[in-house]
Structures are given as structure tokens and as C-alpha cells.
PDB file of C-alpha atoms in Angstrom:
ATOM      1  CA  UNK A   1       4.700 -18.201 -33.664  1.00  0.00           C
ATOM      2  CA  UNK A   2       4.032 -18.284 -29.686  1.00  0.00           C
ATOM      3  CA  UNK A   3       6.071 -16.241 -27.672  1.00  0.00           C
ATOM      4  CA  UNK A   4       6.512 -13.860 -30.466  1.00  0.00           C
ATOM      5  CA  UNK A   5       5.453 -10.431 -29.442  1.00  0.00           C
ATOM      6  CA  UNK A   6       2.236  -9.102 -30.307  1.00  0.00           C
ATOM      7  CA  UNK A   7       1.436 -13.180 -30.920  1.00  0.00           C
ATOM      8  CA  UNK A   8      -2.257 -13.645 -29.750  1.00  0.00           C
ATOM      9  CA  UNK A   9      -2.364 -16.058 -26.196  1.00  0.00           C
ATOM     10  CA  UNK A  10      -5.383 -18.301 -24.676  1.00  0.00           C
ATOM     11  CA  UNK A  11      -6.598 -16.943 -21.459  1.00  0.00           C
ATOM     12  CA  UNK A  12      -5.184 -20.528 -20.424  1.00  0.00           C
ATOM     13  CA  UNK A  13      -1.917 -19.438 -21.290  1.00  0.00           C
ATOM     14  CA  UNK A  14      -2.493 -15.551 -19.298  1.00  0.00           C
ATOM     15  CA  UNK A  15      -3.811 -17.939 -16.453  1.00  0.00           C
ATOM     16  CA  UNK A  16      -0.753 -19.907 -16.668  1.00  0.00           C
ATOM     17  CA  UNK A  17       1.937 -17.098 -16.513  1.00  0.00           C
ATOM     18  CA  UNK A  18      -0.259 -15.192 -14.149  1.00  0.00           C
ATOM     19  CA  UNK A  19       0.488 -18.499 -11.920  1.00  0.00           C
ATOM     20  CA  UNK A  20       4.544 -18.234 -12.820  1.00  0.00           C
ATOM     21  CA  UNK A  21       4.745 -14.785 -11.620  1.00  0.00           C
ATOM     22  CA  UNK A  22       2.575 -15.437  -7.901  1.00  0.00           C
ATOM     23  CA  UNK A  23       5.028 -18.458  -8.334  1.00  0.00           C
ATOM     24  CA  UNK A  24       7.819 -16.329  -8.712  1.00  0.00           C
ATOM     25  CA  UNK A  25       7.221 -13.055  -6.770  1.00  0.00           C
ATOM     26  CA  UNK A  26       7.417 -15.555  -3.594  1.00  0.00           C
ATOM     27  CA  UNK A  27      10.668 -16.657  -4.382  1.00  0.00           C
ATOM     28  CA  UNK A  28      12.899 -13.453  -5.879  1.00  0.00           C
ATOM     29  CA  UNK A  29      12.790  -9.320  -4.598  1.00  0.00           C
ATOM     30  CA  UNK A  30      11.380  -7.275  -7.173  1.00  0.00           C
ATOM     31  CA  UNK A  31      15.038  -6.072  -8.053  1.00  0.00           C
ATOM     32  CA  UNK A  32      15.845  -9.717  -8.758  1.00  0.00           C
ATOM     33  CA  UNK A  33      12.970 -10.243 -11.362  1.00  0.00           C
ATOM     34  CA  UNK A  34      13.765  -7.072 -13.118  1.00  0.00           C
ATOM     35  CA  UNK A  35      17.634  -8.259 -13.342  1.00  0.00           C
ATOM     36  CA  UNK A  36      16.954 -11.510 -14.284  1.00  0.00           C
ATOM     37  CA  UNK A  37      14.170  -9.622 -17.405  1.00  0.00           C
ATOM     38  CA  UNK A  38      16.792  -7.492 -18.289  1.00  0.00           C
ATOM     39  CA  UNK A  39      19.502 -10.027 -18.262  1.00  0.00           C
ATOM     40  CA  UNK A  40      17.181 -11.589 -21.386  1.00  0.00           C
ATOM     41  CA  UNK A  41      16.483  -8.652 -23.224  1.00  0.00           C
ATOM     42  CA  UNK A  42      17.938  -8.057 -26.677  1.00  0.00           C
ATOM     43  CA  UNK A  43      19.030  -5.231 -28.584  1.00  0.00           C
ATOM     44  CA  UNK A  44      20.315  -4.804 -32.381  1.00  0.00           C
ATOM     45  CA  UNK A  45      20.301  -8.682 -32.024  1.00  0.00           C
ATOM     46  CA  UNK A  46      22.593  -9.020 -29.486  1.00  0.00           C
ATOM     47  CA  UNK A  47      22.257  -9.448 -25.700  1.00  0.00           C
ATOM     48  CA  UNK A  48      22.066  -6.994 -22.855  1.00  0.00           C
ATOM     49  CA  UNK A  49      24.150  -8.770 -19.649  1.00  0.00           C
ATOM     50  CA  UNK A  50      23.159  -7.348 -16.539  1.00  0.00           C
ATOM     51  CA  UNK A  51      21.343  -3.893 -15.690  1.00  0.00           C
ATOM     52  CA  UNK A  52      24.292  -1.571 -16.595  1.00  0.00           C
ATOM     53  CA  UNK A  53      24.598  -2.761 -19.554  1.00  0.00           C
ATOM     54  CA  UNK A  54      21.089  -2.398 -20.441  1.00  0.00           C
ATOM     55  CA  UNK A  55      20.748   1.183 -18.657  1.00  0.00           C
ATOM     56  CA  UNK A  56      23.407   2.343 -20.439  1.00  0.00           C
ATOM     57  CA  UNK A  57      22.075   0.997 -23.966  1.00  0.00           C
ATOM     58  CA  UNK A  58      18.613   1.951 -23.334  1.00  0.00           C
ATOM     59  CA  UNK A  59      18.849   5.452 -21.713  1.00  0.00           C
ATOM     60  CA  UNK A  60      22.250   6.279 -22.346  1.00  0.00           C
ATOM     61  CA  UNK A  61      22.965   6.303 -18.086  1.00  0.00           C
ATOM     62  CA  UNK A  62      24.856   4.045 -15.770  1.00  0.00           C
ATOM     63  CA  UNK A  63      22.093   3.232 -13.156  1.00  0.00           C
ATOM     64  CA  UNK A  64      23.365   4.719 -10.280  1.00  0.00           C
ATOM     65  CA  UNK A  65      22.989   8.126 -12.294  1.00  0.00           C
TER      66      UNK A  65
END
């Protein structure tokens, strides 16, 4: 399946999201890409909104602790 972890990629494709994240990096902070990654991030099947609620899930802390 692509996109599926651990799923093998061309070294088009690595070229490709190498481009997206140049692409990217010049348009959001570095705070801003890791929201937006943990915004997406699952968890027991379920989804993780914003960083609090994924610091809190995944090391038991709010993240100003």
C-alpha cells in the first residue's frame, strides 16, 4: 500500500517529498510544521487535535511542563 509505514518508496518519490519540505520550510516556522504533523497523528485509532492533546497522550505532560 503507499503511504503505509515501513511501505518501500522510489528515490523519485524521496526526491519528491524532499522537494515538499524545501517547499514547505519556506512557507511555515518549524513550530508550525510540527503542529500541523501532530495535528495528523493518530493514536488507538483516533485523532490527536493540536499539540496538547498529543503531549499529553504521548508523554503524559501538558507542553508547557
Amino acid at each position: 500500500m503507499p503511504g503505509a509505514p515501513g511501505a518501500r518508496r522510489s528515490v523519485g518519490q524521496k526526491w519528491d517529498q524532499g522537494l515538499a519540505a524545501v517547499a514547505m520550510e519556506k512557507q511555515w516556522t518549524k513550530p508550525q510544521i510540527l503542529e500541523a504533523y501532530l495535528n495528523l497523528a493518530r493514536r488507538s485509532g483516533g485523532d490527536l487535535q493540536g499539540v496538547g492533546a498529543a503531549s499529553e497522550i504521548l508523554f503524559s505532560k501538558s507542553p508547557a511542563a
